[in-house]
JSON list of C-alpha atoms in Angstrom, two decimals:
[
{"chain": "B", "resi": 9, "resn": "UNK", "atom": "CA", "xyz": [0.00, 0.00, 0.00]},
{"chain": "B", "resi": 10, "resn": "UNK", "atom": "CA", "xyz": [1.34, 3.39, -1.01]},
{"chain": "B", "resi": 11, "resn": "UNK", "atom": "CA", "xyz": [2.10, 6.03, 1.62]},
{"chain": "B", "resi": 12, "resn": "UNK", "atom": "CA", "xyz": [-0.83, 8.38, 0.98]},
{"chain": "B", "resi": 13, "resn": "UNK", "atom": "CA", "xyz": [-2.39, 11.24, 2.91]},
{"chain": "B", "resi": 14, "resn": "UNK", "atom": "CA", "xyz": [-5.86, 10.39, 1.59]},
{"chain": "B", "resi": 15, "resn": "UNK", "atom": "CA", "xyz": [-8.33, 7.55, 2.11]},
{"chain": "B", "resi": 16, "resn": "UNK", "atom": "CA", "xyz": [-11.40, 8.34, -0.02]},
{"chain": "B", "resi": 17, "resn": "UNK", "atom": "CA", "xyz": [-11.41, 9.80, -3.53]},
{"chain": "B", "resi": 18, "resn": "UNK", "atom": "CA", "xyz": [-13.84, 11.12, -6.12]},
{"chain": "B", "resi": 19, "resn": "UNK", "atom": "CA", "xyz": [-12.75, 11.07, -9.77]},
{"chain": "B", "resi": 20, "resn": "UNK", "atom": "CA", "xyz": [-14.88, 12.64, -12.48]},
{"chain": "B", "resi": 21, "resn": "UNK", "atom": "CA", "xyz": [-14.54, 11.15, -15.93]},
{"chain": "B", "resi": 22, "resn": "UNK", "atom": "CA", "xyz": [-13.44, 8.00, -14.17]},
{"chain": "B", "resi": 23, "resn": "UNK", "atom": "CA", "xyz": [-14.84, 5.47, -16.61]},
{"chain": "B", "resi": 24, "resn": "UNK", "atom": "CA", "xyz": [-12.08, 5.49, -19.22]},
{"chain": "B", "resi": 25, "resn": "UNK", "atom": "CA", "xyz": [-8.64, 6.79, -20.13]},
{"chain": "B", "resi": 26, "resn": "UNK", "atom": "CA", "xyz": [-6.51, 8.33, -17.41]},
{"chain": "B", "resi": 27, "resn": "UNK", "atom": "CA", "xyz": [-9.52, 8.55, -15.07]},
{"chain": "B", "resi": 28, "resn": "UNK", "atom": "CA", "xyz": [-9.86, 4.77, -14.99]},
{"chain": "B", "resi": 29, "resn": "UNK", "atom": "CA", "xyz": [-6.09, 4.30, -14.60]},
{"chain": "B", "resi": 30, "resn": "UNK", "atom": "CA", "xyz": [-6.00, 6.69, -11.64]},
{"chain": "B", "resi": 31, "resn": "UNK", "atom": "CA", "xyz": [-9.01, 4.99, -10.07]},
{"chain": "B", "resi": 32, "resn": "UNK", "atom": "CA", "xyz": [-7.45, 1.55, -10.25]},
{"chain": "B", "resi": 33, "resn": "UNK", "atom": "CA", "xyz": [-4.06, 2.75, -9.03]},
{"chain": "B", "resi": 34, "resn": "UNK", "atom": "CA", "xyz": [-5.59, 4.48, -6.01]},
{"chain": "B", "resi": 35, "resn": "UNK", "atom": "CA", "xyz": [-7.88, 1.52, -5.32]},
{"chain": "B", "resi": 36, "resn": "UNK", "atom": "CA", "xyz": [-4.95, -0.89, -5.46]},
{"chain": "B", "resi": 37, "resn": "UNK", "atom": "CA", "xyz": [-3.32, 1.30, -2.79]},
{"chain": "B", "resi": 38, "resn": "UNK", "atom": "CA", "xyz": [-6.30, 0.87, -0.48]},
{"chain": "B", "resi": 39, "resn": "UNK", "atom": "CA", "xyz": [-8.14, 4.11, -1.24]},
{"chain": "B", "resi": 40, "resn": "UNK", "atom": "CA", "xyz": [-11.94, 3.94, -1.46]},
{"chain": "B", "resi": 41, "resn": "UNK", "atom": "CA", "xyz": [-12.73, 5.49, -4.84]},
{"chain": "B", "resi": 42, "resn": "UNK", "atom": "CA", "xyz": [-15.94, 6.81, -6.38]},
{"chain": "B", "resi": 43, "resn": "UNK", "atom": "CA", "xyz": [-15.78, 7.21, -10.16]},
{"chain": "B", "resi": 44, "resn": "UNK", "atom": "CA", "xyz": [-18.35, 9.37, -11.91]},
{"chain": "B", "resi": 45, "resn": "UNK", "atom": "CA", "xyz": [-19.40, 9.97, -15.48]},
{"chain": "B", "resi": 46, "resn": "UNK", "atom": "CA", "xyz": [-22.43, 9.94, -17.74]},
{"chain": "B", "resi": 47, "resn": "UNK", "atom": "CA", "xyz": [-22.05, 6.37, -19.06]},
{"chain": "B", "resi": 48, "resn": "UNK", "atom": "CA", "xyz": [-23.12, 3.87, -16.46]},
{"chain": "B", "resi": 49, "resn": "UNK", "atom": "CA", "xyz": [-22.00, 0.82, -18.41]},
{"chain": "B", "resi": 50, "resn": "UNK", "atom": "CA", "xyz": [-18.44, 2.16, -18.74]},
{"chain": "B", "resi": 51, "resn": "UNK", "atom": "CA", "xyz": [-18.28, 3.08, -15.06]},
{"chain": "B", "resi": 52, "resn": "UNK", "atom": "CA", "xyz": [-19.53, -0.37, -14.09]},
{"chain": "B", "resi": 53, "resn": "UNK", "atom": "CA", "xyz": [-16.53, -1.98, -15.78]},
{"chain": "B", "resi": 54, "resn": "UNK", "atom": "CA", "xyz": [-14.11, 0.11, -13.69]},
{"chain": "B", "resi": 55, "resn": "UNK", "atom": "CA", "xyz": [-16.18, -0.52, -10.55]},
{"chain": "B", "resi": 56, "resn": "UNK", "atom": "CA", "xyz": [-15.50, -4.26, -10.68]},
{"chain": "B", "resi": 57, "resn": "UNK", "atom": "CA", "xyz": [-12.61, -3.45, -8.33]},
{"chain": "B", "resi": 58, "resn": "UNK", "atom": "CA", "xyz": [-13.69, -4.00, -4.72]},
{"chain": "B", "resi": 59, "resn": "UNK", "atom": "CA", "xyz": [-12.57, -0.50, -3.72]},
{"chain": "B", "resi": 60, "resn": "UNK", "atom": "CA", "xyz": [-14.31, 1.36, -6.56]},
{"chain": "B", "resi": 61, "resn": "UNK", "atom": "CA", "xyz": [-17.91, 2.63, -6.60]},
{"chain": "B", "resi": 62, "resn": "UNK", "atom": "CA", "xyz": [-19.65, 3.97, -9.72]},
{"chain": "B", "resi": 63, "resn": "UNK", "atom": "CA", "xyz": [-21.87, 7.07, -9.63]},
{"chain": "B", "resi": 64, "resn": "UNK", "atom": "CA", "xyz": [-23.59, 8.36, -12.77]},
{"chain": "B", "resi": 65, "resn": "UNK", "atom": "CA", "xyz": [-23.36, 12.16, -12.86]},
{"chain": "B", "resi": 66, "resn": "UNK", "atom": "CA", "xyz": [-23.00, 15.11, -15.23]},
{"chain": "B", "resi": 67, "resn": "UNK", "atom": "CA", "xyz": [-20.34, 17.63, -14.15]},
{"chain": "B", "resi": 68, "resn": "UNK", "atom": "CA", "xyz": [-22.03, 20.41, -16.15]},
{"chain": "B", "resi": 69, "resn": "UNK", "atom": "CA", "xyz": [-25.20, 20.16, -14.05]},
{"chain": "B", "resi": 70, "resn": "UNK", "atom": "CA", "xyz": [-25.09, 21.75, -10.60]},
{"chain": "B", "resi": 71, "resn": "UNK", "atom": "CA", "xyz": [-27.81, 19.52, -9.12]},
{"chain": "B", "resi": 72, "resn": "UNK", "atom": "CA", "xyz": [-26.20, 16.40, -10.55]},
{"chain": "B", "resi": 73, "resn": "UNK", "atom": "CA", "xyz": [-22.85, 17.29, -8.98]},
{"chain": "B", "resi": 74, "resn": "UNK", "atom": "CA", "xyz": [-24.46, 17.86, -5.59]},
{"chain": "B", "resi": 75, "resn": "UNK", "atom": "CA", "xyz": [-26.31, 14.56, -5.86]},
{"chain": "B", "resi": 76, "resn": "UNK", "atom": "CA", "xyz": [-23.03, 12.87, -6.82]},
{"chain": "B", "resi": 77, "resn": "UNK", "atom": "CA", "xyz": [-21.40, 13.93, -3.57]},
{"chain": "B", "resi": 78, "resn": "UNK", "atom": "CA", "xyz": [-24.49, 13.10, -1.53]},
{"chain": "B", "resi": 79, "resn": "UNK", "atom": "CA", "xyz": [-24.42, 9.58, -2.98]},
{"chain": "B", "resi": 80, "resn": "UNK", "atom": "CA", "xyz": [-20.71, 9.21, -2.29]},
{"chain": "B", "resi": 81, "resn": "UNK", "atom": "CA", "xyz": [-21.03, 10.43, 1.31]},
{"chain": "B", "resi": 82, "resn": "UNK", "atom": "CA", "xyz": [-23.89, 8.01, 1.87]},
{"chain": "B", "resi": 83, "resn": "UNK", "atom": "CA", "xyz": [-22.05, 5.03, 0.40]},
{"chain": "B", "resi": 84, "resn": "UNK", "atom": "CA", "xyz": [-18.37, 5.39, 1.32]},
{"chain": "B", "resi": 85, "resn": "UNK", "atom": "CA", "xyz": [-18.02, 8.71, 3.16]},
{"chain": "B", "resi": 86, "resn": "UNK", "atom": "CA", "xyz": [-16.80, 12.19, 2.26]},
{"chain": "B", "resi": 87, "resn": "UNK", "atom": "CA", "xyz": [-13.75, 12.49, 0.00]},
{"chain": "B", "resi": 88, "resn": "UNK", "atom": "CA", "xyz": [-10.40, 13.84, 1.07]},
{"chain": "B", "resi": 89, "resn": "UNK", "atom": "CA", "xyz": [-9.23, 13.66, -2.55]},
{"chain": "B", "resi": 90, "resn": "UNK", "atom": "CA", "xyz": [-11.16, 15.16, -5.46]},
{"chain": "B", "resi": 91, "resn": "UNK", "atom": "CA", "xyz": [-9.82, 14.77, -8.99]},
{"chain": "B", "resi": 92, "resn": "UNK", "atom": "CA", "xyz": [-11.54, 16.89, -11.65]},
{"chain": "B", "resi": 93, "resn": "UNK", "atom": "CA", "xyz": [-10.72, 14.83, -14.69]},
{"chain": "B", "resi": 94, "resn": "UNK", "atom": "CA", "xyz": [-13.81, 15.03, -16.92]},
{"chain": "B", "resi": 95, "resn": "UNK", "atom": "CA", "xyz": [-13.08, 16.84, -20.16]},
{"chain": "B", "resi": 96, "resn": "UNK", "atom": "CA", "xyz": [-13.76, 17.11, -23.86]},
{"chain": "B", "resi": 97, "resn": "UNK", "atom": "CA", "xyz": [-12.04, 18.66, -26.87]},
{"chain": "B", "resi": 98, "resn": "UNK", "atom": "CA", "xyz": [-13.21, 19.42, -30.39]},
{"chain": "B", "resi": 99, "resn": "UNK", "atom": "CA", "xyz": [-11.09, 21.17, -32.98]},
{"chain": "B", "resi": 100, "resn": "UNK", "atom": "CA", "xyz": [-12.14, 23.95, -35.36]},
{"chain": "B", "resi": 101, "resn": "UNK", "atom": "CA", "xyz": [-10.60, 27.13, -36.76]},
{"chain": "B", "resi": 102, "resn": "UNK", "atom": "CA", "xyz": [-11.62, 30.15, -34.72]},
{"chain": "B", "resi": 103, "resn": "UNK", "atom": "CA", "xyz": [-13.85, 31.38, -37.55]},
{"chain": "B", "resi": 104, "resn": "UNK", "atom": "CA", "xyz": [-15.74, 28.10, -37.53]},
{"chain": "B", "resi": 105, "resn": "UNK", "atom": "CA", "xyz": [-15.93, 27.70, -33.76]},
{"chain": "B", "resi": 106, "resn": "UNK", "atom": "CA", "xyz": [-19.65, 27.90, -33.09]},
{"chain": "B", "resi": 107, "resn": "UNK", "atom": "CA", "xyz": [-21.11, 29.43, -29.96]},
{"chain": "B", "resi": 108, "resn": "UNK", "atom": "CA", "xyz": [-22.52, 26.01, -29.09]},
{"chain": "B", "resi": 109, "resn": "UNK", "atom": "CA", "xyz": [-19.07, 24.40, -29.32]},
{"chain": "B", "resi": 110, "resn": "UNK", "atom": "CA", "xyz": [-17.57, 27.22, -27.24]},
{"chain": "B", "resi": 111, "resn": "UNK", "atom": "CA", "xyz": [-20.20, 26.86, -24.53]},
{"chain": "B", "resi": 112, "resn": "UNK", "atom": "CA", "xyz": [-20.01, 23.06, -24.43]},
{"chain": "B", "resi": 113, "resn": "UNK", "atom": "CA", "xyz": [-16.22, 23.18, -24.12]},
{"chain": "B", "resi": 114, "resn": "UNK", "atom": "CA", "xyz": [-16.43, 25.71, -21.29]},
{"chain": "B", "resi": 115, "resn": "UNK", "atom": "CA", "xyz": [-19.23, 23.82, -19.55]},
{"chain": "B", "resi": 116, "resn": "UNK", "atom": "CA", "xyz": [-17.39, 20.49, -19.46]},
{"chain": "B", "resi": 117, "resn": "UNK", "atom": "CA", "xyz": [-13.81, 21.61, -18.90]},
{"chain": "B", "resi": 118, "resn": "UNK", "atom": "CA", "xyz": [-14.08, 24.80, -16.85]},
{"chain": "B", "resi": 119, "resn": "UNK", "atom": "CA", "xyz": [-17.52, 24.95, -15.25]},
{"chain": "B", "resi": 120, "resn": "UNK", "atom": "CA", "xyz": [-17.32, 21.20, -14.62]},
{"chain": "B", "resi": 121, "resn": "UNK", "atom": "CA", "xyz": [-14.06, 21.65, -12.72]},
{"chain": "B", "resi": 122, "resn": "UNK", "atom": "CA", "xyz": [-15.48, 24.61, -10.79]},
{"chain": "B", "resi": 123, "resn": "UNK", "atom": "CA", "xyz": [-18.60, 22.68, -9.71]},
{"chain": "B", "resi": 124, "resn": "UNK", "atom": "CA", "xyz": [-16.60, 19.56, -8.89]},
{"chain": "B", "resi": 125, "resn": "UNK", "atom": "CA", "xyz": [-14.20, 21.51, -6.66]},
{"chain": "B", "resi": 126, "resn": "UNK", "atom": "CA", "xyz": [-16.80, 23.80, -5.06]},
{"chain": "B", "resi": 127, "resn": "UNK", "atom": "CA", "xyz": [-19.21, 21.03, -4.12]},
{"chain": "B", "resi": 128, "resn": "UNK", "atom": "CA", "xyz": [-16.39, 18.69, -3.12]},
{"chain": "B", "resi": 129, "resn": "UNK", "atom": "CA", "xyz": [-14.94, 21.33, -0.83]},
{"chain": "B", "resi": 130, "resn": "UNK", "atom": "CA", "xyz": [-18.33, 21.71, 0.87]},
{"chain": "B", "resi": 131, "resn": "UNK", "atom": "CA", "xyz": [-18.15, 18.12, 2.19]},
{"chain": "B", "resi": 132, "resn": "UNK", "atom": "CA", "xyz": [-14.41, 17.89, 2.84]},
{"chain": "B", "resi": 133, "resn": "UNK", "atom": "CA", "xyz": [-12.89, 18.31, 6.31]},
{"chain": "B", "resi": 134, "resn": "UNK", "atom": "CA", "xyz": [-10.65, 21.40, 6.01]},
{"chain": "B", "resi": 135, "resn": "UNK", "atom": "CA", "xyz": [-8.79, 20.45, 9.17]},
{"chain": "B", "resi": 136, "resn": "UNK", "atom": "CA", "xyz": [-7.50, 17.20, 7.71]},
{"chain": "B", "resi": 137, "resn": "UNK", "atom": "CA", "xyz": [-5.08, 16.64, 4.85]},
{"chain": "B", "resi": 138, "resn": "UNK", "atom": "CA", "xyz": [-6.95, 16.90, 1.56]},
{"chain": "B", "resi": 139, "resn": "UNK", "atom": "CA", "xyz": [-6.21, 17.23, -2.12]},
{"chain": "B", "resi": 140, "resn": "UNK", "atom": "CA", "xyz": [-8.02, 18.95, -4.99]},
{"chain": "B", "resi": 141, "resn": "UNK", "atom": "CA", "xyz": [-6.37, 18.02, -8.29]},
{"chain": "B", "resi": 142, "resn": "UNK", "atom": "CA", "xyz": [-7.36, 19.02, -11.80]},
{"chain": "B", "resi": 143, "resn": "UNK", "atom": "CA", "xyz": [-6.19, 17.00, -14.77]},
{"chain": "B", "resi": 144, "resn": "UNK", "atom": "CA", "xyz": [-5.72, 20.04, -16.97]},
{"chain": "B", "resi": 145, "resn": "UNK", "atom": "CA", "xyz": [-3.48, 20.07, -20.05]},
{"chain": "B", "resi": 146, "resn": "UNK", "atom": "CA", "xyz": [-0.48, 21.75, -21.60]},
{"chain": "B", "resi": 147, "resn": "UNK", "atom": "CA", "xyz": [-3.30, 23.63, -23.39]},
{"chain": "B", "resi": 148, "resn": "UNK", "atom": "CA", "xyz": [-3.69, 25.47, -20.09]},
{"chain": "B", "resi": 149, "resn": "UNK", "atom": "CA", "xyz": [-0.07, 26.64, -20.34]},
{"chain": "B", "resi": 150, "resn": "UNK", "atom": "CA", "xyz": [0.29, 27.51, -24.03]},
{"chain": "B", "resi": 151, "resn": "UNK", "atom": "CA", "xyz": [-1.80, 27.95, -27.15]},
{"chain": "B", "resi": 152, "resn": "UNK", "atom": "CA", "xyz": [-2.51, 25.41, -29.87]},
{"chain": "B", "resi": 153, "resn": "UNK", "atom": "CA", "xyz": [-4.01, 26.23, -33.25]},
{"chain": "B", "resi": 154, "resn": "UNK", "atom": "CA", "xyz": [-7.56, 25.05, -33.99]},
{"chain": "B", "resi": 155, "resn": "UNK", "atom": "CA", "xyz": [-8.51, 24.38, -30.35]},
{"chain": "B", "resi": 156, "resn": "UNK", "atom": "CA", "xyz": [-9.02, 27.92, -29.08]},
{"chain": "B", "resi": 157, "resn": "UNK", "atom": "CA", "xyz": [-12.05, 27.00, -26.96]},
{"chain": "B", "resi": 158, "resn": "UNK", "atom": "CA", "xyz": [-10.21, 24.12, -25.32]},
{"chain": "B", "resi": 159, "resn": "UNK", "atom": "CA", "xyz": [-7.12, 26.26, -24.63]},
{"chain": "B", "resi": 160, "resn": "UNK", "atom": "CA", "xyz": [-9.26, 29.04, -23.18]},
{"chain": "B", "resi": 161, "resn": "UNK", "atom": "CA", "xyz": [-11.08, 26.59, -20.92]},
{"chain": "B", "resi": 162, "resn": "UNK", "atom": "CA", "xyz": [-7.90, 24.95, -19.68]},
{"chain": "B", "resi": 163, "resn": "UNK", "atom": "CA", "xyz": [-6.23, 28.32, -19.07]},
{"chain": "B", "resi": 164, "resn": "UNK", "atom": "CA", "xyz": [-9.31, 29.10, -16.97]},
{"chain": "B", "resi": 165, "resn": "UNK", "atom": "CA", "xyz": [-8.81, 25.87, -15.01]},
{"chain": "B", "resi": 166, "resn": "UNK", "atom": "CA", "xyz": [-5.21, 26.85, -14.24]},
{"chain": "B", "resi": 167, "resn": "UNK", "atom": "CA", "xyz": [-6.39, 30.24, -12.99]},
{"chain": "B", "resi": 168, "resn": "UNK", "atom": "CA", "xyz": [-9.05, 28.58, -10.84]},
{"chain": "B", "resi": 169, "resn": "UNK", "atom": "CA", "xyz": [-6.47, 26.24, -9.31]},
{"chain": "B", "resi": 170, "resn": "UNK", "atom": "CA", "xyz": [-4.09, 29.08, -8.46]},
{"chain": "B", "resi": 171, "resn": "UNK", "atom": "CA", "xyz": [-6.84, 31.19, -6.92]},
{"chain": "B", "resi": 172, "resn": "UNK", "atom": "CA", "xyz": [-8.25, 28.33, -4.84]},
{"chain": "B", "resi": 173, "resn": "UNK", "atom": "CA", "xyz": [-4.79, 27.34, -3.66]},
{"chain": "B", "resi": 174, "resn": "UNK", "atom": "CA", "xyz": [-4.22, 30.84, -2.32]},
{"chain": "B", "resi": 175, "resn": "UNK", "atom": "CA", "xyz": [-7.66, 30.88, -0.69]},
{"chain": "B", "resi": 176, "resn": "UNK", "atom": "CA", "xyz": [-7.15, 27.50, 0.99]},
{"chain": "B", "resi": 177, "resn": "UNK", "atom": "CA", "xyz": [-3.48, 27.91, 1.95]},
{"chain": "B", "resi": 178, "resn": "UNK", "atom": "CA", "xyz": [-4.30, 28.22, 5.65]},
{"chain": "B", "resi": 179, "resn": "UNK", "atom": "CA", "xyz": [-6.20, 24.92, 5.58]},
{"chain": "B", "resi": 180, "resn": "UNK", "atom": "CA", "xyz": [-4.83, 21.40, 5.20]},
{"chain": "B", "resi": 181, "resn": "UNK", "atom": "CA", "xyz": [-6.14, 21.15, 1.62]},
{"chain": "B", "resi": 182, "resn": "UNK", "atom": "CA", "xyz": [-3.85, 21.66, -1.37]},
{"chain": "B", "resi": 183, "resn": "UNK", "atom": "CA", "xyz": [-4.97, 22.52, -4.90]},
{"chain": "B", "resi": 184, "resn": "UNK", "atom": "CA", "xyz": [-2.90, 21.62, -7.96]},
{"chain": "B", "resi": 185, "resn": "UNK", "atom": "CA", "xyz": [-3.17, 21.00, -11.69]},
{"chain": "B", "resi": 186, "resn": "UNK", "atom": "CA", "xyz": [-1.46, 18.21, -13.59]},
{"chain": "B", "resi": 187, "resn": "UNK", "atom": "CA", "xyz": [-0.95, 19.27, -17.21]},
{"chain": "B", "resi": 188, "resn": "UNK", "atom": "CA", "xyz": [-0.26, 16.39, -19.61]},
{"chain": "B", "resi": 189, "resn": "UNK", "atom": "CA", "xyz": [0.78, 16.78, -23.20]},
{"chain": "B", "resi": 190, "resn": "UNK", "atom": "CA", "xyz": [-0.81, 14.55, -25.85]},
{"chain": "B", "resi": 191, "resn": "UNK", "atom": "CA", "xyz": [-1.65, 11.36, -24.01]},
{"chain": "B", "resi": 192, "resn": "UNK", "atom": "CA", "xyz": [-2.64, 7.84, -25.10]},
{"chain": "B", "resi": 193, "resn": "UNK", "atom": "CA", "xyz": [-6.38, 8.08, -24.38]},
{"chain": "B", "resi": 194, "resn": "UNK", "atom": "CA", "xyz": [-9.66, 7.90, -26.33]},
{"chain": "B", "resi": 195, "resn": "UNK", "atom": "CA", "xyz": [-9.47, 11.72, -26.64]},
{"chain": "B", "resi": 196, "resn": "UNK", "atom": "CA", "xyz": [-6.22, 11.34, -28.58]},
{"chain": "B", "resi": 197, "resn": "UNK", "atom": "CA", "xyz": [-7.87, 8.87, -30.94]},
{"chain": "B", "resi": 198, "resn": "UNK", "atom": "CA", "xyz": [-10.61, 11.41, -31.67]},
{"chain": "B", "resi": 199, "resn": "UNK", "atom": "CA", "xyz": [-7.93, 13.98, -32.51]},
{"chain": "B", "resi": 200, "resn": "UNK", "atom": "CA", "xyz": [-6.25, 11.52, -34.86]},
{"chain": "B", "resi": 201, "resn": "UNK", "atom": "CA", "xyz": [-9.55, 10.73, -36.55]},
{"chain": "B", "resi": 202, "resn": "UNK", "atom": "CA", "xyz": [-10.24, 14.43, -37.03]},
{"chain": "B", "resi": 203, "resn": "UNK", "atom": "CA", "xyz": [-6.83, 15.03, -38.62]},
{"chain": "B", "resi": 204, "resn": "UNK", "atom": "CA", "xyz": [-7.32, 12.07, -40.95]},
{"chain": "B", "resi": 205, "resn": "UNK", "atom": "CA", "xyz": [-10.75, 13.31, -42.00]},
{"chain": "B", "resi": 206, "resn": "UNK", "atom": "CA", "xyz": [-9.64, 16.88, -42.65]},
{"chain": "B", "resi": 207, "resn": "UNK", "atom": "CA", "xyz": [-6.16, 16.40, -44.13]},
{"chain": "B", "resi": 208, "resn": "UNK", "atom": "CA", "xyz": [-6.16, 13.02, -45.84]},
{"chain": "B", "resi": 209, "resn": "UNK", "atom": "CA", "xyz": [-3.22, 11.85, -43.72]},
{"chain": "B", "resi": 210, "resn": "UNK", "atom": "CA", "xyz": [-3.10, 8.22, -42.72]},
{"chain": "B", "resi": 211, "resn": "UNK", "atom": "CA", "xyz": [-3.71, 7.37, -39.08]},
{"chain": "B", "resi": 212, "resn": "UNK", "atom": "CA", "xyz": [-0.01, 6.60, -38.68]},
{"chain": "B", "resi": 213, "resn": "UNK", "atom": "CA", "xyz": [0.98, 9.97, -40.17]},
{"chain": "B", "resi": 214, "resn": "UNK", "atom": "CA", "xyz": [-1.53, 11.82, -37.99]},
{"chain": "B", "resi": 215, "resn": "UNK", "atom": "CA", "xyz": [-0.24, 10.14, -34.84]},
{"chain": "B", "resi": 216, "resn": "UNK", "atom": "CA", "xyz": [3.35, 10.94, -35.82]},
{"chain": "B", "resi": 217, "resn": "UNK", "atom": "CA", "xyz": [2.49, 14.61, -36.36]},
{"chain": "B", "resi": 218, "resn": "UNK", "atom": "CA", "xyz": [1.08, 14.84, -32.83]},
{"chain": "B", "resi": 219, "resn": "UNK", "atom": "CA", "xyz": [3.88, 12.84, -31.22]},
{"chain": "B", "resi": 220, "resn": "UNK", "atom": "CA", "xyz": [6.46, 15.30, -32.64]},
{"chain": "B", "resi": 221, "resn": "UNK", "atom": "CA", "xyz": [5.03, 18.06, -30.46]},
{"chain": "B", "resi": 222, "resn": "UNK", "atom": "CA", "xyz": [6.63, 16.25, -27.52]},
{"chain": "B", "resi": 223, "resn": "UNK", "atom": "CA", "xyz": [10.42, 16.77, -27.62]},
{"chain": "B", "resi": 224, "resn": "UNK", "atom": "CA", "xyz": [10.77, 13.09, -26.65]},
{"chain": "B", "resi": 225, "resn": "UNK", "atom": "CA", "xyz": [8.76, 12.30, -29.82]},
{"chain": "B", "resi": 226, "resn": "UNK", "atom": "CA", "xyz": [6.19, 10.15, -28.02]},
{"chain": "B", "resi": 227, "resn": "UNK", "atom": "CA", "xyz": [2.85, 10.29, -26.26]},
{"chain": "B", "resi": 228, "resn": "UNK", "atom": "CA", "xyz": [2.46, 10.57, -22.50]},
{"chain": "B", "resi": 229, "resn": "UNK", "atom": "CA", "xyz": [1.03, 7.44, -20.89]},
{"chain": "B", "resi": 230, "resn": "UNK", "atom": "CA", "xyz": [-1.93, 7.59, -18.47]},
{"chain": "B", "resi": 231, "resn": "UNK", "atom": "CA", "xyz": [0.25, 5.77, -15.95]},
{"chain": "B", "resi": 232, "resn": "UNK", "atom": "CA", "xyz": [2.75, 8.65, -15.94]},
{"chain": "B", "resi": 233, "resn": "UNK", "atom": "CA", "xyz": [-0.04, 11.08, -15.11]},
{"chain": "B", "resi": 234, "resn": "UNK", "atom": "CA", "xyz": [-1.50, 8.74, -12.48]},
{"chain": "B", "resi": 235, "resn": "UNK", "atom": "CA", "xyz": [1.88, 8.38, -10.79]},
{"chain": "B", "resi": 236, "resn": "UNK", "atom": "CA", "xyz": [2.20, 12.18, -10.64]},
{"chain": "B", "resi": 237, "resn": "UNK", "atom": "CA", "xyz": [-1.20, 12.30, -8.93]},
{"chain": "B", "resi": 238, "resn": "UNK", "atom": "CA", "xyz": [-0.10, 9.58, -6.50]},
{"chain": "B", "resi": 239, "resn": "UNK", "atom": "CA", "xyz": [2.89, 11.70, -5.49]},
{"chain": "B", "resi": 240, "resn": "UNK", "atom": "CA", "xyz": [0.67, 14.75, -4.98]},
{"chain": "B", "resi": 241, "resn": "UNK", "atom": "CA", "xyz": [-1.45, 12.59, -2.66]},
{"chain": "B", "resi": 242, "resn": "UNK", "atom": "CA", "xyz": [1.54, 11.66, -0.52]},
{"chain": "B", "resi": 243, "resn": "UNK", "atom": "CA", "xyz": [2.39, 13.37, 2.78]},
{"chain": "B", "resi": 244, "resn": "UNK", "atom": "CA", "xyz": [5.65, 14.51, 1.15]},
{"chain": "B", "resi": 245, "resn": "UNK", "atom": "CA", "xyz": [3.66, 16.81, -1.18]},
{"chain": "B", "resi": 246, "resn": "UNK", "atom": "CA", "xyz": [1.93, 18.72, 1.62]},
{"chain": "B", "resi": 247, "resn": "UNK", "atom": "CA", "xyz": [3.62, 22.01, 0.65]},
{"chain": "B", "resi": 248, "resn": "UNK", "atom": "CA", "xyz": [2.82, 21.65, -3.05]},
{"chain": "B", "resi": 249, "resn": "UNK", "atom": "CA", "xyz": [-0.15, 23.89, -3.80]},
{"chain": "B", "resi": 250, "resn": "UNK", "atom": "CA", "xyz": [-1.10, 26.24, -6.61]},
{"chain": "B", "resi": 251, "resn": "UNK", "atom": "CA", "xyz": [1.21, 24.37, -8.96]},
{"chain": "B", "resi": 252, "resn": "UNK", "atom": "CA", "xyz": [0.82, 23.42, -12.62]},
{"chain": "B", "resi": 253, "resn": "UNK", "atom": "CA", "xyz": [2.86, 20.28, -13.13]},
{"chain": "B", "resi": 254, "resn": "UNK", "atom": "CA", "xyz": [3.65, 19.71, -16.78]},
{"chain": "B", "resi": 255, "resn": "UNK", "atom": "CA", "xyz": [3.91, 16.05, -17.79]},
{"chain": "B", "resi": 256, "resn": "UNK", "atom": "CA", "xyz": [4.93, 16.62, -21.39]},
{"chain": "B", "resi": 257, "resn": "UNK", "atom": "CA", "xyz": [8.41, 15.31, -22.18]},
{"chain": "B", "resi": 258, "resn": "UNK", "atom": "CA", "xyz": [9.87, 18.82, -22.09]},
{"chain": "B", "resi": 259, "resn": "UNK", "atom": "CA", "xyz": [7.26, 20.53, -24.28]},
{"chain": "B", "resi": 260, "resn": "UNK", "atom": "CA", "xyz": [6.52, 23.01, -21.46]}
]
């Protein structure tokens, strides 16, 4: 069992990708984990682990987020670790970025993180060690062409993390953002498919074009991000707050 400062965790977007990897890694370390998302069947697969509970919820809906925490508290207790991981990304030139796409991107990535943190904080014990962690992106630290809405949302997440960290500095709760570069997840596959559809590249060529953005010429693995989160959850990371930790092979 890992040396962790936390015992119960809530992970949004926990049914697939890095969310599922984090959930299983924490659960294997003895943490009681609640994973949330909109797809119950996907969550159920992750919740086969004895330490993982599935809760269907929509992070863009205030009532749904409150109900999510009420369900968690009733089933396994209040969290001392909240990971805002739910996200989405669609690409379009700025001139073709519709208002609907802009709002959806903000709702999922930025408002979803805000609601997840605000409502999570309302049930956390501020006198005990706690962690609020956002899985942001290098898109919160720099700009990328054709994903202006996503970059704007993730920059907002970074600002939210820094502000909350300052506000909570006198408590035992830290607030940090982990910012991966392009990572081997279903979201990456959607990006590859979009490049193929719009440019005529092969899937292999599209993947290579994205991998080159990382100076190590590779994609980040979900396990690398999960291990960064595990360190942030350790007692040794108690003074780490308001930080944006880039996991990007030197890109940032």
